[in-house]
Amino acid sequence: MKKIIDEVKAELIRNADEKTKSSGERYFKEPVKLHGLKSSQINLIARELFKRLPWNKAYVLDLCEELWKSGYLEETGIACIWSYNMRKEYVPEDFSVFERWVNKYVTNWASCDTLCNHTIGTFIEMYPTFLADLKKWALTENRWVKRASAVTLIIPARNGKFLKDIFEIADLLHSDPDDMVQKGYGWMLKAASQAHRDEVFNYVMKKKATMPRTALRYAIEKMPADLRAKAMAR
């Protein structure tokens, strides 16, 4: 395992660029650890090195955990790609692994969204009984876990799934003062509006008097101009 981890790090360092690193750091309010690679480079490295791994989910997830421990955004990105690659092998017991990653290692919106949109979102589609756990996440003190409760449902929301649960999570996060949480649940509502525009619009209209404007703007972004104007009217 150490040999593979060392190879990942060596490839990232070899392809790193100081200009890309400096540019990437400007996207975050919080400090982030970056080598300095573009997404396309990370995807290529992840794809090429994955070909050399044994098709063993437990082994791959252990590798992913080691990459998460580094704290480098590029390494967590590879971990997210590799864990998603194992999606056909997911079983209910894997939730505890994914939950640990969210609680222990996620420290910025990029790693939160990449992990949740793909790995955890796919898991929830496979095992929707774990929607109850997302609602528990929405009640934690950790801003990234709260954001994760919403952004996990972005892709299912676009596909018209879990609308009742989406509204329940939006209710739980409704008045959160953190802009990362507001943007997260607003994005979730926006995604849901692609399949359920009227239902999301009606929800927003009922909540708009108390919904933070950041969340409101995100939620209605894909709606027609006339509906956006109604929703934004004081």
PDB file of C-alpha atoms in Angstrom:
ATOM      1  CA  MET A   1       0.000   0.000   0.000  1.00  0.00           C
ATOM      2  CA  LYS A   2       2.806   2.414   0.853  1.00  0.00           C
ATOM      3  CA  LYS A   3       4.321   1.913  -2.585  1.00  0.00           C
ATOM      4  CA  ILE A   4       1.087   2.988  -4.282  1.00  0.00           C
ATOM      5  CA  ILE A   5       0.607   5.992  -2.009  1.00  0.00           C
ATOM      6  CA  ASP A   6       4.192   7.059  -2.651  1.00  0.00           C
ATOM      7  CA  GLU A   7       3.604   6.704  -6.391  1.00  0.00           C
ATOM      8  CA  VAL A   8       0.497   8.896  -6.192  1.00  0.00           C
ATOM      9  CA  LYS A   9       2.400  11.588  -4.313  1.00  0.00           C
ATOM     10  CA  ALA A  10       5.350  11.400  -6.706  1.00  0.00           C
ATOM     11  CA  GLU A  11       3.086  11.821  -9.741  1.00  0.00           C
ATOM     12  CA  LEU A  12       1.313  14.773  -8.174  1.00  0.00           C
ATOM     13  CA  ILE A  13       4.560  16.482  -7.222  1.00  0.00           C
ATOM     14  CA  ARG A  14       6.023  15.826 -10.671  1.00  0.00           C
ATOM     15  CA  ASN A  15       3.054  17.489 -12.361  1.00  0.00           C
ATOM     16  CA  ALA A  16       2.610  20.320  -9.856  1.00  0.00           C
ATOM     17  CA  ASP A  17       2.802  23.941 -10.924  1.00  0.00           C
ATOM     18  CA  GLU A  18       3.259  26.923  -8.606  1.00  0.00           C
ATOM     19  CA  LYS A  19       1.029  29.175 -10.705  1.00  0.00           C
ATOM     20  CA  THR A  20      -1.801  26.632 -10.593  1.00  0.00           C
ATOM     21  CA  LYS A  21      -1.307  26.307  -6.835  1.00  0.00           C
ATOM     22  CA  SER A  22      -1.536  30.062  -6.263  1.00  0.00           C
ATOM     23  CA  SER A  23      -4.573  30.346  -8.509  1.00  0.00           C
ATOM     24  CA  GLY A  24      -6.307  27.467  -6.741  1.00  0.00           C
ATOM     25  CA  GLU A  25      -5.759  28.927  -3.291  1.00  0.00           C
ATOM     26  CA  ARG A  26      -7.762  32.024  -4.233  1.00  0.00           C
ATOM     27  CA  TYR A  27     -10.945  29.928  -4.585  1.00  0.00           C
ATOM     28  CA  PHE A  28     -11.098  29.181  -0.878  1.00  0.00           C
ATOM     29  CA  LYS A  29     -11.761  31.324   2.173  1.00  0.00           C
ATOM     30  CA  GLU A  30     -10.215  28.708   4.447  1.00  0.00           C
ATOM     31  CA  PRO A  31      -6.589  27.493   4.201  1.00  0.00           C
ATOM     32  CA  VAL A  32      -6.120  24.549   1.829  1.00  0.00           C
ATOM     33  CA  LYS A  33      -3.180  22.277   1.063  1.00  0.00           C
ATOM     34  CA  LEU A  34      -2.477  22.132  -2.657  1.00  0.00           C
ATOM     35  CA  HIS A  35       0.233  20.614  -4.796  1.00  0.00           C
ATOM     36  CA  GLY A  36      -0.888  22.704  -7.773  1.00  0.00           C
ATOM     37  CA  LEU A  37      -2.561  20.578 -10.469  1.00  0.00           C
ATOM     38  CA  LYS A  38      -5.537  21.127 -12.727  1.00  0.00           C
ATOM     39  CA  SER A  39      -8.579  18.860 -12.493  1.00  0.00           C
ATOM     40  CA  SER A  40      -7.812  17.234 -15.824  1.00  0.00           C
ATOM     41  CA  GLN A  41      -4.353  16.237 -14.598  1.00  0.00           C
ATOM     42  CA  ILE A  42      -5.757  14.799 -11.377  1.00  0.00           C
ATOM     43  CA  ASN A  43      -8.342  12.792 -13.299  1.00  0.00           C
ATOM     44  CA  LEU A  44      -5.675  11.397 -15.631  1.00  0.00           C
ATOM     45  CA  ILE A  45      -3.360  10.376 -12.791  1.00  0.00           C
ATOM     46  CA  ALA A  46      -6.254   8.791 -10.895  1.00  0.00           C
ATOM     47  CA  ARG A  47      -7.380   6.856 -13.976  1.00  0.00           C
ATOM     48  CA  GLU A  48      -3.928   5.582 -14.914  1.00  0.00           C
ATOM     49  CA  LEU A  49      -2.941   4.504 -11.408  1.00  0.00           C
ATOM     50  CA  PHE A  50      -6.319   2.872 -10.754  1.00  0.00           C
ATOM     51  CA  LYS A  51      -5.633   0.441 -13.608  1.00  0.00           C
ATOM     52  CA  ARG A  52      -2.803  -1.011 -11.535  1.00  0.00           C
ATOM     53  CA  LEU A  53      -4.885  -1.620  -8.418  1.00  0.00           C
ATOM     54  CA  PRO A  54      -6.397  -4.991  -7.555  1.00  0.00           C
ATOM     55  CA  TRP A  55     -10.185  -5.079  -7.886  1.00  0.00           C
ATOM     56  CA  ASN A  56     -10.645  -5.332  -4.148  1.00  0.00           C
ATOM     57  CA  LYS A  57     -12.983  -2.789  -2.606  1.00  0.00           C
ATOM     58  CA  ALA A  58     -11.646  -3.042   0.932  1.00  0.00           C
ATOM     59  CA  TYR A  59      -8.107  -2.498  -0.297  1.00  0.00           C
ATOM     60  CA  VAL A  60      -9.108   0.445  -2.498  1.00  0.00           C
ATOM     61  CA  LEU A  61     -11.060   2.120   0.306  1.00  0.00           C
ATOM     62  CA  ASP A  62      -8.079   1.695   2.633  1.00  0.00           C
ATOM     63  CA  LEU A  63      -5.925   3.428   0.022  1.00  0.00           C
ATOM     64  CA  CYS A  64      -8.506   6.195  -0.195  1.00  0.00           C
ATOM     65  CA  GLU A  65      -8.382   6.699   3.550  1.00  0.00           C
ATOM     66  CA  GLU A  66      -4.614   7.101   3.422  1.00  0.00           C
ATOM     67  CA  LEU A  67      -5.011   9.733   0.714  1.00  0.00           C
ATOM     68  CA  TRP A  68      -7.648  11.559   2.786  1.00  0.00           C
ATOM     69  CA  LYS A  69      -5.236  11.674   5.721  1.00  0.00           C
ATOM     70  CA  SER A  70      -2.746  13.752   3.727  1.00  0.00           C
ATOM     71  CA  GLY A  71      -5.072  16.747   3.623  1.00  0.00           C
ATOM     72  CA  TYR A  72      -3.953  17.679   0.097  1.00  0.00           C
ATOM     73  CA  LEU A  73      -6.860  18.571  -2.159  1.00  0.00           C
ATOM     74  CA  GLU A  74      -5.444  16.659  -5.114  1.00  0.00           C
ATOM     75  CA  GLU A  75      -4.983  13.520  -3.035  1.00  0.00           C
ATOM     76  CA  THR A  76      -8.507  13.714  -1.663  1.00  0.00           C
ATOM     77  CA  GLY A  77      -9.681  14.203  -5.239  1.00  0.00           C
ATOM     78  CA  ILE A  78      -8.050  10.938  -6.261  1.00  0.00           C
ATOM     79  CA  ALA A  79      -9.595   9.247  -3.219  1.00  0.00           C
ATOM     80  CA  CYS A  80     -13.028  10.444  -4.348  1.00  0.00           C
ATOM     81  CA  ILE A  81     -12.484   9.125  -7.871  1.00  0.00           C
ATOM     82  CA  TRP A  82     -11.291   5.750  -6.648  1.00  0.00           C
ATOM     83  CA  SER A  83     -14.096   5.300  -4.126  1.00  0.00           C
ATOM     84  CA  TYR A  84     -16.654   6.180  -6.808  1.00  0.00           C
ATOM     85  CA  ASN A  85     -15.031   3.658  -9.148  1.00  0.00           C
ATOM     86  CA  MET A  86     -16.022   0.959  -6.647  1.00  0.00           C
ATOM     87  CA  ARG A  87     -19.708   1.946  -6.664  1.00  0.00           C
ATOM     88  CA  LYS A  88     -20.939  -1.379  -8.066  1.00  0.00           C
ATOM     89  CA  GLU A  89     -19.497  -3.037  -4.976  1.00  0.00           C
ATOM     90  CA  TYR A  90     -21.099  -0.779  -2.341  1.00  0.00           C
ATOM     91  CA  VAL A  91     -22.843  -2.508   0.549  1.00  0.00           C
ATOM     92  CA  PRO A  92     -24.717  -0.893   3.477  1.00  0.00           C
ATOM     93  CA  GLU A  93     -21.732  -1.315   5.792  1.00  0.00           C
ATOM     94  CA  ASP A  94     -19.725   1.102   3.639  1.00  0.00           C
ATOM     95  CA  PHE A  95     -21.746   4.021   4.970  1.00  0.00           C
ATOM     96  CA  SER A  96     -19.721   4.074   8.179  1.00  0.00           C
ATOM     97  CA  VAL A  97     -16.556   4.532   6.104  1.00  0.00           C
ATOM     98  CA  PHE A  98     -17.988   7.397   4.071  1.00  0.00           C
ATOM     99  CA  GLU A  99     -19.437   9.028   7.169  1.00  0.00           C
ATOM    100  CA  ARG A 100     -16.047   8.872   8.871  1.00  0.00           C
ATOM    101  CA  TRP A 101     -14.426  10.606   5.899  1.00  0.00           C
ATOM    102  CA  VAL A 102     -16.970  13.434   6.036  1.00  0.00           C
ATOM    103  CA  ASN A 103     -16.589  13.908   9.766  1.00  0.00           C
ATOM    104  CA  LYS A 104     -12.838  13.479  10.031  1.00  0.00           C
ATOM    105  CA  TYR A 105     -11.253  14.701   6.808  1.00  0.00           C
ATOM    106  CA  VAL A 106     -13.491  17.110   4.879  1.00  0.00           C
ATOM    107  CA  THR A 107     -12.296  20.676   5.518  1.00  0.00           C
ATOM    108  CA  ASN A 108     -13.374  22.605   2.411  1.00  0.00           C
ATOM    109  CA  TRP A 109     -16.255  22.839  -0.057  1.00  0.00           C
ATOM    110  CA  ALA A 110     -14.377  21.167  -2.922  1.00  0.00           C
ATOM    111  CA  SER A 111     -13.625  17.901  -1.142  1.00  0.00           C
ATOM    112  CA  CYS A 112     -17.096  17.971   0.440  1.00  0.00           C
ATOM    113  CA  ASP A 113     -18.863  18.335  -2.881  1.00  0.00           C
ATOM    114  CA  THR A 114     -16.703  15.881  -4.819  1.00  0.00           C
ATOM    115  CA  LEU A 115     -17.136  13.128  -2.243  1.00  0.00           C
ATOM    116  CA  CYS A 116     -20.813  13.751  -1.643  1.00  0.00           C
ATOM    117  CA  ASN A 117     -22.018  14.372  -5.194  1.00  0.00           C
ATOM    118  CA  HIS A 118     -20.619  11.099  -6.461  1.00  0.00           C
ATOM    119  CA  THR A 119     -19.580   8.485  -3.904  1.00  0.00           C
ATOM    120  CA  ILE A 120     -22.122   9.189  -1.163  1.00  0.00           C
ATOM    121  CA  GLY A 121     -24.887  10.355  -3.507  1.00  0.00           C
ATOM    122  CA  THR A 122     -24.647   7.084  -5.438  1.00  0.00           C
ATOM    123  CA  PHE A 123     -24.632   5.120  -2.187  1.00  0.00           C
ATOM    124  CA  ILE A 124     -27.822   6.878  -1.036  1.00  0.00           C
ATOM    125  CA  GLU A 125     -29.539   6.084  -4.334  1.00  0.00           C
ATOM    126  CA  MET A 126     -28.632   2.431  -3.806  1.00  0.00           C
ATOM    127  CA  TYR A 127     -29.614   2.394  -0.120  1.00  0.00           C
ATOM    128  CA  PRO A 128     -32.206   5.143   0.507  1.00  0.00           C
ATOM    129  CA  THR A 129     -32.814   4.040   4.084  1.00  0.00           C
ATOM    130  CA  PHE A 130     -29.671   6.058   4.886  1.00  0.00           C
ATOM    131  CA  LEU A 131     -31.533   9.277   4.081  1.00  0.00           C
ATOM    132  CA  ALA A 132     -32.340   9.286   7.784  1.00  0.00           C
ATOM    133  CA  ASP A 133     -28.626   9.631   8.504  1.00  0.00           C
ATOM    134  CA  LEU A 134     -28.353  12.651   6.213  1.00  0.00           C
ATOM    135  CA  LYS A 135     -31.002  14.337   8.336  1.00  0.00           C
ATOM    136  CA  LYS A 136     -28.870  13.638  11.409  1.00  0.00           C
ATOM    137  CA  TRP A 137     -25.923  15.245   9.606  1.00  0.00           C
ATOM    138  CA  ALA A 138     -28.020  18.378   9.124  1.00  0.00           C
ATOM    139  CA  LEU A 139     -28.256  18.730  12.911  1.00  0.00           C
ATOM    140  CA  THR A 140     -24.529  18.556  13.684  1.00  0.00           C
ATOM    141  CA  GLU A 141     -22.236  21.455  14.575  1.00  0.00           C
ATOM    142  CA  ASN A 142     -19.748  20.721  11.790  1.00  0.00           C
ATOM    143  CA  ARG A 143     -20.357  23.070   8.837  1.00  0.00           C
ATOM    144  CA  TRP A 144     -19.058  20.559   6.283  1.00  0.00           C
ATOM    145  CA  VAL A 145     -21.190  17.721   7.617  1.00  0.00           C
ATOM    146  CA  LYS A 146     -24.221  20.008   7.419  1.00  0.00           C
ATOM    147  CA  ARG A 147     -23.335  20.973   3.850  1.00  0.00           C
ATOM    148  CA  ALA A 148     -22.804  17.284   3.069  1.00  0.00           C
ATOM    149  CA  SER A 149     -26.363  16.485   4.154  1.00  0.00           C
ATOM    150  CA  ALA A 150     -27.603  18.630   1.272  1.00  0.00           C
ATOM    151  CA  VAL A 151     -25.033  18.270  -1.496  1.00  0.00           C
ATOM    152  CA  THR A 152     -25.176  14.470  -1.270  1.00  0.00           C
ATOM    153  CA  LEU A 153     -28.603  14.753  -2.911  1.00  0.00           C
ATOM    154  CA  ILE A 154     -27.645  16.993  -5.857  1.00  0.00           C
ATOM    155  CA  ILE A 155     -27.612  14.296  -8.534  1.00  0.00           C
ATOM    156  CA  PRO A 156     -30.599  12.341  -7.168  1.00  0.00           C
ATOM    157  CA  ALA A 157     -32.456  15.671  -6.995  1.00  0.00           C
ATOM    158  CA  ARG A 158     -31.770  16.390 -10.666  1.00  0.00           C
ATOM    159  CA  ASN A 159     -33.240  12.991 -11.446  1.00  0.00           C
ATOM    160  CA  GLY A 160     -36.429  13.793  -9.556  1.00  0.00           C
ATOM    161  CA  LYS A 161     -35.729  11.607  -6.542  1.00  0.00           C
ATOM    162  CA  PHE A 162     -36.253  12.108  -2.809  1.00  0.00           C
ATOM    163  CA  LEU A 163     -38.220  15.380  -3.017  1.00  0.00           C
ATOM    164  CA  LYS A 164     -39.877  14.906   0.383  1.00  0.00           C
ATOM    165  CA  ASP A 165     -36.514  14.266   2.012  1.00  0.00           C
ATOM    166  CA  ILE A 166     -34.959  17.228   0.195  1.00  0.00           C
ATOM    167  CA  PHE A 167     -37.592  19.540   1.654  1.00  0.00           C
ATOM    168  CA  GLU A 168     -37.064  18.042   5.118  1.00  0.00           C
ATOM    169  CA  ILE A 169     -33.304  18.642   4.945  1.00  0.00           C
ATOM    170  CA  ALA A 170     -33.890  22.175   3.645  1.00  0.00           C
ATOM    171  CA  ASP A 171     -36.162  22.750   6.646  1.00  0.00           C
ATOM    172  CA  LEU A 172     -33.465  21.532   9.034  1.00  0.00           C
ATOM    173  CA  LEU A 173     -30.847  23.808   7.457  1.00  0.00           C
ATOM    174  CA  HIS A 174     -33.232  26.710   6.819  1.00  0.00           C
ATOM    175  CA  SER A 175     -31.860  29.334   9.204  1.00  0.00           C
ATOM    176  CA  ASP A 176     -28.244  28.227   9.398  1.00  0.00           C
ATOM    177  CA  PRO A 177     -26.016  31.332   9.428  1.00  0.00           C
ATOM    178  CA  ASP A 178     -23.104  29.698   7.574  1.00  0.00           C
ATOM    179  CA  ASP A 179     -22.960  30.718   3.909  1.00  0.00           C
ATOM    180  CA  MET A 180     -21.422  27.363   2.930  1.00  0.00           C
ATOM    181  CA  VAL A 181     -24.455  25.607   4.381  1.00  0.00           C
ATOM    182  CA  GLN A 182     -26.871  28.093   2.810  1.00  0.00           C
ATOM    183  CA  LYS A 183     -25.271  27.627  -0.611  1.00  0.00           C
ATOM    184  CA  GLY A 184     -25.346  23.859  -0.129  1.00  0.00           C
ATOM    185  CA  TYR A 185     -29.046  23.545   0.559  1.00  0.00           C
ATOM    186  CA  GLY A 186     -29.889  26.238  -1.980  1.00  0.00           C
ATOM    187  CA  TRP A 187     -27.990  24.214  -4.576  1.00  0.00           C
ATOM    188  CA  MET A 188     -29.925  21.099  -3.534  1.00  0.00           C
ATOM    189  CA  LEU A 189     -33.227  22.932  -4.066  1.00  0.00           C
ATOM    190  CA  LYS A 190     -32.015  24.273  -7.421  1.00  0.00           C
ATOM    191  CA  ALA A 191     -31.180  20.734  -8.523  1.00  0.00           C
ATOM    192  CA  ALA A 192     -34.607  19.529  -7.404  1.00  0.00           C
ATOM    193  CA  SER A 193     -36.270  22.337  -9.372  1.00  0.00           C
ATOM    194  CA  GLN A 194     -34.996  20.822 -12.616  1.00  0.00           C
ATOM    195  CA  ALA A 195     -37.465  17.944 -12.179  1.00  0.00           C
ATOM    196  CA  HIS A 196     -39.981  19.552  -9.789  1.00  0.00           C
ATOM    197  CA  ARG A 197     -40.025  23.249 -10.636  1.00  0.00           C
ATOM    198  CA  ASP A 198     -43.531  24.011  -9.362  1.00  0.00           C
ATOM    199  CA  GLU A 199     -43.080  22.143  -6.099  1.00  0.00           C
ATOM    200  CA  VAL A 200     -39.757  23.847  -5.370  1.00  0.00           C
ATOM    201  CA  PHE A 201     -41.148  27.253  -6.333  1.00  0.00           C
ATOM    202  CA  ASN A 202     -44.112  26.784  -3.988  1.00  0.00           C
ATOM    203  CA  TYR A 203     -41.747  25.675  -1.221  1.00  0.00           C
ATOM    204  CA  VAL A 204     -39.555  28.750  -1.719  1.00  0.00           C
ATOM    205  CA  MET A 205     -42.546  31.086  -1.716  1.00  0.00           C
ATOM    206  CA  LYS A 206     -43.684  29.692   1.625  1.00  0.00           C
ATOM    207  CA  LYS A 207     -40.220  30.054   3.133  1.00  0.00           C
ATOM    208  CA  LYS A 208     -38.857  33.194   1.483  1.00  0.00           C
ATOM    209  CA  ALA A 209     -39.752  35.571   4.312  1.00  0.00           C
ATOM    210  CA  THR A 210     -37.236  33.815   6.580  1.00  0.00           C
ATOM    211  CA  MET A 211     -34.937  32.001   4.123  1.00  0.00           C
ATOM    212  CA  PRO A 212     -31.455  33.552   3.897  1.00  0.00           C
ATOM    213  CA  ARG A 213     -31.121  35.434   0.602  1.00  0.00           C
ATOM    214  CA  THR A 214     -28.062  33.412  -0.360  1.00  0.00           C
ATOM    215  CA  ALA A 215     -30.007  30.145  -0.159  1.00  0.00           C
ATOM    216  CA  LEU A 216     -32.975  31.731  -1.923  1.00  0.00           C
ATOM    217  CA  ARG A 217     -30.905  32.979  -4.857  1.00  0.00           C
ATOM    218  CA  TYR A 218     -29.305  29.588  -5.334  1.00  0.00           C
ATOM    219  CA  ALA A 219     -32.651  27.777  -5.140  1.00  0.00           C
ATOM    220  CA  ILE A 220     -34.322  29.792  -7.908  1.00  0.00           C
ATOM    221  CA  GLU A 221     -31.347  30.191 -10.222  1.00  0.00           C
ATOM    222  CA  LYS A 222     -32.678  27.798 -12.895  1.00  0.00           C
ATOM    223  CA  MET A 223     -36.239  29.113 -12.833  1.00  0.00           C
ATOM    224  CA  PRO A 224     -37.773  31.452 -15.464  1.00  0.00           C
ATOM    225  CA  ALA A 225     -37.233  35.179 -14.947  1.00  0.00           C
ATOM    226  CA  ASP A 226     -40.825  35.859 -13.891  1.00  0.00           C
ATOM    227  CA  LEU A 227     -40.702  33.225 -11.134  1.00  0.00           C
ATOM    228  CA  ARG A 228     -37.313  34.469  -9.945  1.00  0.00           C
ATOM    229  CA  ALA A 229     -38.720  38.018  -9.719  1.00  0.00           C
ATOM    230  CA  LYS A 230     -41.682  36.806  -7.630  1.00  0.00           C
ATOM    231  CA  ALA A 231     -39.459  34.862  -5.318  1.00  0.00           C
ATOM    232  CA  MET A 232     -37.017  37.752  -4.800  1.00  0.00           C
ATOM    233  CA  ALA A 233     -39.724  40.397  -4.268  1.00  0.00           C
ATOM    234  CA  ARG A 234     -39.742  41.689  -0.707  1.00  0.00           C
TER     235      ARG A 234
END
